[in-house]
Amino acid sequence: MTSFYEINGNKILLKQQLSYVAANSPFYKKHFQSNKINIAEIESYEDFKQIPITTKEDLQHFNKEFISVPGDEIIDYVTTSGTLGNPVSFALNDADLDRLAENERRSFEMLGVKKSSVVQITTTLDRRFMAGMAYFLGLRKLGAGIIRTGSGLPGLQWESIERFKPEFLVAVPSFLLKLIDFAIQNGIDYKNSSVKAAVCIGEPLRNPDFSLNSLGRRIKELWDIDLFSTYASTEMGTAFTECEFHEGNHSLLKLIFAEVLDENQEPVDKGEIGELVVTPLQTKTMPLIRFATGDMVKFYGKNCKCGRESLRISTPVGRKQQMIKLRGTTLYPQQIINLLTAFQSLKIFVIEARLNKTKTDEILVRIPEDFAEVNELQEHLQAGLKVKVVLKKASVEEIEKLKFPRESRKPKLFHDFR
């Protein structure tokens, strides 16, 4: 089996990172001491695996203990999106911001952005959000033209596209559908615009077999632009990005050491699904060692047609904590989302998971009051999931309030009340 450890050539950087956290991180000083970890003895991946996993709960409960630089070195404060719990604070110093810029420069280059390109960023650069800032820093380092429209405001987006002629958009996929709807309603010839590709974040575009999922297919059918999938998180400070062949998201050498682990915390084989565990390299302010992301991804190995040595993973097929056991069938919310998105007459929905009286999982899908094809939708879902879920009608206003909660920076299609 080929592992990230063997391919990435990151052994020296990994040892440097271990030495750095052992000397500077209050959390890891205690972590290594209490688990009897001597970093000087770590010479192989088998040795490295002896370090216990760092969890999101560790970050939440001991947040300030992860800070490994003097307070006056900190330049930027951000928070996570809080998808799996309370948002976590994160801090970056000058070196971390330089690293973040290099990460995004390399990511943009991988998907074809050049110095001569113009890129429109339709994601927020405020609200303590790392991604928008990272895109700006990376494009600035690359030297590309940047249009900072921020999120929402389809009219402004199209006015900016007409005025500045960007070839690339950075966008959440579902927002691309809103742009298309606005263009159709307002007579904008969007199919002949300057836009040739979209760098997509926040929502998966592809199935584990590399095919476009229902959301990706819907966008592609309406607007024949190139769609690039990316995957990242605040904690990683690193992106996994598709190349031009769209066969998995590449890791970036020298910036991250990644593991894909099974339920026994052993590396999965090529083609298998496991939890992504990461050790970002060259981070200074809040370094993490063997951080469990909670994201379940498929591991593809190397040998991409592009010839890059980096290994590839899928975008998350689900969250480990969001796994659903429904009458003996294991599901992840994304499977349900893909099926609902594929049903084109259904324009809006949210999914809820609860425990019933017998303390077993129950799924409810809220759909609009005026939606007429309930029986057809039920059959469509049952054929795809092999189990029946409850459909419940609600007002569009109620569904929108659940889908776009005030505190969230992304659409929230799944609510877990278990």
Coordinates of C-alpha atoms in Angstrom, one line a residue:
M1 CA 0.0 0.0 0.0
T2 CA 1.2 3.5 -0.9
S3 CA 0.8 6.0 1.9
F4 CA 1.0 9.8 2.0
Y5 CA 4.1 9.3 4.2
E6 CA 6.0 7.4 1.5
I7 CA 5.0 9.6 -1.5
N8 CA 5.0 13.1 -0.1
G9 CA 8.7 13.2 0.8
N10 CA 7.7 15.2 3.9
K11 CA 9.7 13.4 6.5
I12 CA 12.2 16.2 7.2
L13 CA 9.4 18.8 7.4
L14 CA 7.3 16.6 9.6
K15 CA 10.2 16.1 12.0
Q16 CA 10.8 19.8 12.1
Q17 CA 7.1 20.4 12.8
L18 CA 7.2 17.9 15.7
S19 CA 10.3 19.6 17.2
Y20 CA 8.6 23.0 16.8
V21 CA 5.4 22.0 18.6
A22 CA 7.3 20.1 21.3
A23 CA 9.2 23.3 22.1
N24 CA 6.4 25.9 21.6
S25 CA 2.9 24.5 22.0
P26 CA 1.5 24.3 25.6
F27 CA -1.1 21.7 24.4
Y28 CA 1.4 19.4 22.8
K29 CA 4.0 19.7 25.5
K30 CA 1.3 18.1 27.8
H31 CA 0.0 15.8 25.1
F32 CA 3.4 14.3 24.4
Q33 CA 4.3 14.1 28.1
S34 CA 1.1 12.4 29.2
N35 CA 1.3 9.9 26.4
K36 CA 5.0 9.2 26.8
I37 CA 5.9 10.4 23.3
N38 CA 9.6 11.1 22.7
I39 CA 9.7 12.9 19.3
A40 CA 13.4 12.2 19.0
E41 CA 12.6 8.5 18.6
I42 CA 10.1 9.1 15.7
E43 CA 11.8 7.8 12.6
S44 CA 9.0 6.0 10.7
Y45 CA 5.3 6.2 10.0
E46 CA 4.8 3.4 12.5
D47 CA 6.5 5.6 15.2
F48 CA 4.4 8.6 14.1
K49 CA 1.2 6.6 14.5
Q50 CA 1.8 6.3 18.2
I51 CA 0.9 9.9 18.7
P52 CA -2.7 10.0 19.8
I53 CA -5.2 11.8 17.5
T54 CA -6.1 15.5 18.2
T55 CA -9.8 16.1 18.1
K56 CA -12.1 19.0 17.4
E57 CA -13.2 18.8 21.1
D58 CA -9.5 19.3 22.1
L59 CA -9.5 22.5 20.0
Q60 CA -12.8 23.7 21.5
H61 CA -11.9 22.9 25.2
F62 CA -8.2 23.9 25.1
N63 CA -8.2 26.5 22.4
K64 CA -5.7 29.0 23.8
E65 CA -3.3 26.2 24.8
F66 CA -2.6 25.6 21.0
I67 CA -1.2 29.1 20.6
S68 CA 2.5 28.7 20.1
V69 CA 3.7 32.3 19.5
P70 CA 3.8 35.4 21.7
G71 CA 0.5 37.3 21.5
D72 CA 2.0 40.4 19.8
E73 CA 3.0 38.2 16.8
I74 CA -0.6 37.4 15.9
I75 CA -1.9 39.4 12.9
D76 CA -5.2 37.7 12.0
Y77 CA -8.0 36.1 13.9
V78 CA -10.5 33.8 12.2
T79 CA -13.1 31.2 13.3
T80 CA -14.2 27.9 11.8
S81 CA -17.7 27.6 10.2
G82 CA -19.0 25.5 13.2
T83 CA -20.5 22.8 11.0
L84 CA -20.0 20.1 13.7
G85 CA -20.4 22.2 16.8
N86 CA -19.4 25.6 18.2
P87 CA -17.0 27.6 16.0
V88 CA -13.4 27.4 17.0
S89 CA -11.1 30.4 17.1
F90 CA -7.9 30.3 15.1
A91 CA -5.0 32.8 14.9
L92 CA -2.3 33.4 12.3
N93 CA 1.0 35.3 12.3
D94 CA 2.9 36.8 9.4
A95 CA 4.6 33.4 8.5
D96 CA 1.2 31.7 8.5
L97 CA -0.3 34.3 6.2
D98 CA 2.7 33.9 3.8
R99 CA 2.1 30.1 3.9
L100 CA -1.6 30.5 3.3
A101 CA -0.8 32.7 0.2
E102 CA 1.6 30.1 -1.1
N103 CA -1.0 27.4 -0.6
E104 CA -3.6 29.2 -2.7
R105 CA -1.1 30.3 -5.3
R106 CA -0.2 26.7 -6.0
S107 CA -3.8 25.7 -5.9
F108 CA -4.9 28.3 -8.4
E109 CA -1.9 27.4 -10.7
M110 CA -3.0 23.7 -10.5
L111 CA -6.4 24.5 -12.0
G112 CA -5.0 26.8 -14.7
V113 CA -5.1 30.3 -13.3
K114 CA -2.2 32.5 -14.7
K115 CA -0.7 35.9 -14.0
S116 CA -2.7 37.2 -16.9
S117 CA -6.0 35.8 -15.6
V118 CA -8.8 37.8 -14.0
V119 CA -10.7 36.1 -11.1
Q120 CA -13.9 37.2 -9.4
I121 CA -14.2 36.2 -5.7
T122 CA -17.8 35.8 -4.8
T123 CA -17.2 34.5 -1.3
T124 CA -17.0 36.8 1.8
L125 CA -13.7 38.3 2.9
D126 CA -15.1 39.4 6.2
R127 CA -17.0 37.7 9.1
R128 CA -13.8 36.1 10.4
F129 CA -13.7 33.8 7.4
M130 CA -10.4 32.4 6.3
A131 CA -11.2 31.3 2.8
G132 CA -12.0 34.6 1.1
M133 CA -8.8 36.1 2.5
A134 CA -6.8 33.1 1.5
Y135 CA -8.0 33.4 -2.1
F136 CA -7.1 37.1 -2.2
L137 CA -3.6 36.5 -0.8
G138 CA -3.0 33.6 -3.2
L139 CA -4.1 35.5 -6.3
R140 CA -2.1 38.5 -5.2
K141 CA 1.0 36.3 -4.9
L142 CA 0.3 34.8 -8.3
G143 CA -0.1 38.3 -9.7
A144 CA -3.6 37.7 -11.2
G145 CA -6.3 40.3 -11.5
I146 CA -8.8 40.2 -8.6
I147 CA -12.4 41.3 -8.4
R148 CA -13.7 41.3 -4.8
T149 CA -17.4 41.3 -5.1
G150 CA -18.0 39.2 -1.9
S151 CA -21.1 37.0 -1.4
G152 CA -24.6 37.4 -2.7
L153 CA -25.9 40.3 -4.8
P154 CA -26.3 38.5 -8.2
G155 CA -26.9 41.9 -10.0
L156 CA -23.5 43.2 -8.8
Q157 CA -21.8 39.9 -9.8
W158 CA -23.1 40.2 -13.4
E159 CA -22.3 43.9 -13.6
S160 CA -18.7 43.0 -12.5
I161 CA -18.5 40.2 -15.0
E162 CA -19.6 42.5 -17.8
R163 CA -17.3 45.3 -16.7
F164 CA -14.1 43.4 -15.8
K165 CA -14.4 40.2 -18.0
P166 CA -13.1 37.6 -15.4
E167 CA -12.3 34.1 -16.8
F168 CA -12.7 32.5 -13.4
L169 CA -15.2 32.7 -10.5
V170 CA -14.6 31.5 -7.0
A171 CA -18.0 30.4 -5.7
V172 CA -20.2 28.1 -3.7
P173 CA -21.8 25.8 -6.3
S174 CA -25.4 26.5 -5.3
F175 CA -24.7 30.2 -5.8
L176 CA -23.8 29.5 -9.4
L177 CA -27.4 28.3 -9.8
K178 CA -28.6 31.6 -8.3
L179 CA -26.5 33.5 -10.8
I180 CA -27.9 31.5 -13.7
D181 CA -31.5 32.1 -12.5
F182 CA -30.9 35.8 -12.2
A183 CA -29.3 35.9 -15.7
I184 CA -32.3 34.1 -17.2
Q185 CA -34.8 36.3 -15.4
N186 CA -33.0 39.5 -16.5
G187 CA -32.1 38.6 -20.1
I188 CA -28.4 38.3 -19.5
D189 CA -26.5 36.2 -22.2
Y190 CA -24.6 34.3 -19.5
K191 CA -23.6 31.5 -21.8
N192 CA -21.5 33.9 -23.9
S193 CA -19.9 35.7 -20.9
S194 CA -16.2 35.9 -20.2
V195 CA -16.5 33.2 -17.5
K196 CA -14.8 29.9 -18.6
A197 CA -14.4 28.2 -15.2
A198 CA -15.5 28.2 -11.6
V199 CA -13.4 27.3 -8.5
C200 CA -16.0 25.7 -6.3
I201 CA -16.0 25.6 -2.5
G202 CA -18.2 24.6 0.4
E203 CA -20.3 22.0 -1.4
P204 CA -19.2 18.8 -3.2
L205 CA -19.5 18.6 -7.0
R206 CA -18.4 15.1 -7.7
N207 CA -19.2 11.5 -6.7
P208 CA -16.4 9.2 -5.5
D209 CA -16.2 7.8 -9.1
F210 CA -15.2 11.3 -10.4
S211 CA -18.6 11.9 -12.1
L212 CA -20.5 15.1 -11.4
N213 CA -23.1 14.7 -8.7
S214 CA -26.6 16.0 -9.2
L215 CA -25.6 19.6 -8.2
G216 CA -22.6 19.6 -10.5
R217 CA -24.7 18.1 -13.4
R218 CA -27.4 20.7 -13.0
I219 CA -24.9 23.6 -13.2
K220 CA -23.1 22.0 -16.1
E221 CA -26.3 21.4 -18.1
L222 CA -27.3 25.1 -17.7
W223 CA -23.9 26.7 -18.0
D224 CA -21.1 24.7 -19.8
I225 CA -18.1 26.1 -17.9
D226 CA -15.3 24.1 -16.3
L227 CA -16.1 23.2 -12.7
F228 CA -13.1 22.6 -10.3
S229 CA -13.7 21.0 -6.9
T230 CA -11.6 22.1 -3.9
Y231 CA -11.6 21.0 -0.3
A232 CA -10.1 22.8 2.7
S233 CA -10.7 23.8 6.2
T234 CA -9.6 26.6 8.6
E235 CA -7.8 24.0 10.8
M236 CA -5.8 22.7 7.9
G237 CA -4.9 26.0 6.4
T238 CA -4.3 24.0 3.2
A239 CA -6.3 23.1 0.2
F240 CA -6.8 19.8 -1.7
T241 CA -7.4 20.8 -5.3
E242 CA -8.5 19.2 -8.6
C243 CA -6.2 19.4 -11.6
E244 CA -7.4 19.6 -15.2
F245 CA -8.3 15.9 -15.3
H246 CA -10.9 16.1 -12.4
E247 CA -9.9 12.8 -10.9
G248 CA -9.5 13.6 -7.2
N249 CA -8.3 16.5 -5.1
H250 CA -4.4 16.7 -4.9
S251 CA -2.6 17.3 -1.7
L252 CA 0.1 20.0 -1.8
L253 CA 3.6 18.7 -1.2
K254 CA 5.5 20.3 1.7
L255 CA 2.4 22.0 3.1
I256 CA 0.5 19.1 4.6
F257 CA 1.0 15.5 5.9
A258 CA -2.3 13.6 5.5
E259 CA -3.6 10.2 6.6
V260 CA -6.9 8.5 5.6
L261 CA -7.7 6.1 8.5
D262 CA -10.2 3.4 9.1
E263 CA -12.2 3.0 12.4
N264 CA -9.1 1.3 14.0
Q265 CA -7.0 4.3 13.0
E266 CA -5.1 2.3 10.4
P267 CA -4.4 3.7 6.9
V268 CA -7.0 2.6 4.3
D269 CA -6.1 1.0 1.0
K270 CA -6.5 2.7 -2.3
G271 CA -10.1 3.0 -3.2
E272 CA -11.4 2.8 0.3
I273 CA -13.1 5.4 2.5
G274 CA -11.8 6.6 5.8
E275 CA -11.4 9.7 8.0
L276 CA -9.0 12.4 6.9
V277 CA -6.4 13.1 9.6
V278 CA -4.0 16.0 8.9
T279 CA -0.7 17.5 10.1
P280 CA -0.3 20.9 8.4
L281 CA 3.4 21.6 7.9
Q282 CA 5.2 24.9 8.4
T283 CA 2.4 26.4 10.5
K284 CA 3.5 28.5 13.5
T285 CA 0.7 30.1 15.5
M286 CA -1.6 27.1 16.1
P287 CA 0.1 24.0 14.8
L288 CA -1.8 20.7 14.8
I289 CA -0.5 17.2 14.9
R290 CA -2.7 14.3 13.7
F291 CA -5.8 16.4 13.7
A292 CA -9.0 14.4 13.0
T293 CA -11.1 16.5 10.6
G294 CA -14.2 14.4 11.0
D295 CA -14.5 14.2 7.2
M296 CA -14.9 10.8 5.5
V297 CA -13.0 10.8 2.1
K298 CA -12.1 8.2 -0.5
F299 CA -8.4 7.6 -0.9
Y300 CA -7.2 7.4 -4.6
G301 CA -3.4 7.1 -4.2
K302 CA -1.1 8.7 -6.9
N303 CA -0.7 8.0 -10.6
C304 CA -2.9 10.9 -11.8
K305 CA -2.8 11.6 -15.5
C306 CA -1.3 15.0 -14.8
G307 CA 1.9 13.3 -13.6
R308 CA 2.0 15.1 -10.2
E309 CA 3.5 13.0 -7.4
S310 CA 0.9 14.2 -4.8
L311 CA -1.7 11.8 -3.6
R312 CA -5.5 12.4 -4.1
I313 CA -8.6 12.2 -2.1
S314 CA -12.3 12.8 -2.8
T315 CA -14.2 15.7 -1.4
P316 CA -16.0 14.5 1.8
V317 CA -18.6 11.8 1.2
G318 CA -19.9 12.6 4.7
R319 CA -19.0 13.7 8.2
K320 CA -18.1 11.0 10.7
Q321 CA -20.4 12.4 13.3
Q322 CA -23.3 12.7 10.9
M323 CA -23.4 9.1 9.9
I324 CA -27.1 7.9 10.0
K325 CA -28.2 4.4 10.7
L326 CA -31.7 4.1 9.2
R327 CA -33.4 0.7 9.6
G328 CA -30.1 -1.2 9.1
T329 CA -28.8 1.1 6.3
T330 CA -25.8 3.4 6.7
L331 CA -26.3 6.8 5.1
Y332 CA -24.6 10.2 5.1
P333 CA -26.5 13.4 4.6
Q334 CA -24.7 14.1 1.3
Q335 CA -26.3 11.0 -0.3
I336 CA -29.8 12.4 0.5
I337 CA -28.8 15.9 -0.6
N338 CA -27.6 14.6 -4.0
L339 CA -30.9 12.8 -4.6
L340 CA -33.0 15.8 -3.6
T341 CA -30.9 18.1 -5.8
A342 CA -31.4 15.8 -8.8
F343 CA -35.1 16.1 -8.5
Q344 CA -35.3 19.3 -10.5
S345 CA -38.8 20.5 -9.7
L346 CA -37.8 20.6 -6.0
K347 CA -36.3 24.1 -5.6
I348 CA -35.6 24.2 -1.8
F349 CA -35.4 21.7 1.1
V350 CA -33.8 20.9 4.4
I351 CA -33.0 17.6 6.0
E352 CA -33.4 16.9 9.8
A353 CA -32.1 14.0 11.8
R354 CA -33.7 13.1 15.1
L355 CA -33.9 10.2 17.5
N356 CA -37.3 8.6 17.8
K357 CA -38.9 7.1 20.9
T358 CA -36.8 3.9 20.6
K359 CA -33.6 6.1 20.4
T360 CA -33.0 5.1 16.8
D361 CA -32.3 7.5 13.9
E362 CA -35.1 9.1 12.0
I363 CA -34.9 11.4 8.9
L364 CA -37.3 14.1 8.0
V365 CA -37.1 16.2 4.8
R366 CA -39.0 19.5 4.8
I367 CA -40.3 20.5 1.3
P368 CA -42.4 23.5 0.2
E369 CA -46.2 23.6 0.8
D370 CA -47.0 24.0 -2.9
F371 CA -44.8 21.1 -4.0
A372 CA -47.1 18.7 -5.9
E373 CA -44.9 15.7 -6.8
V374 CA -44.7 14.2 -3.3
N375 CA -45.3 10.6 -4.4
E376 CA -42.8 10.8 -7.2
L377 CA -40.2 12.3 -4.9
Q378 CA -40.8 9.6 -2.3
E379 CA -40.2 6.9 -4.9
H380 CA -37.1 8.7 -6.2
L381 CA -35.6 8.8 -2.7
Q382 CA -36.5 5.2 -1.8
A383 CA -34.9 3.9 -5.0
G384 CA -31.7 5.8 -4.3
L385 CA -31.5 5.2 -0.5
K386 CA -33.2 1.8 -0.3
V387 CA -35.1 3.1 2.8
K388 CA -38.1 5.4 3.2
V389 CA -37.7 8.9 4.7
V390 CA -40.5 11.2 6.0
L391 CA -41.4 14.1 3.8
K392 CA -43.1 17.1 5.6
K393 CA -44.4 20.2 4.0
A394 CA -43.5 23.7 5.3
S395 CA -43.6 27.2 4.1
V396 CA -40.8 28.4 1.9
E397 CA -40.0 31.1 4.5
E398 CA -39.7 28.5 7.2
I399 CA -37.4 26.4 5.0
E400 CA -35.3 29.4 4.0
K401 CA -34.8 30.3 7.7
L402 CA -33.5 26.8 8.4
K403 CA -31.4 26.7 5.2
F404 CA -29.8 30.1 5.8
P405 CA -29.4 30.6 9.6
R406 CA -28.0 34.0 10.6
E407 CA -24.9 32.6 12.3
S408 CA -23.9 30.4 9.3
R409 CA -21.6 31.4 6.5
K410 CA -22.9 28.6 4.3
P411 CA -26.3 27.1 3.3
K412 CA -27.2 24.6 5.9
L413 CA -29.1 21.7 4.3
F414 CA -28.7 19.2 7.1
H415 CA -29.7 19.8 10.8
D416 CA -28.7 17.2 13.3
F417 CA -30.9 17.2 16.4
R418 CA -29.8 13.8 17.7

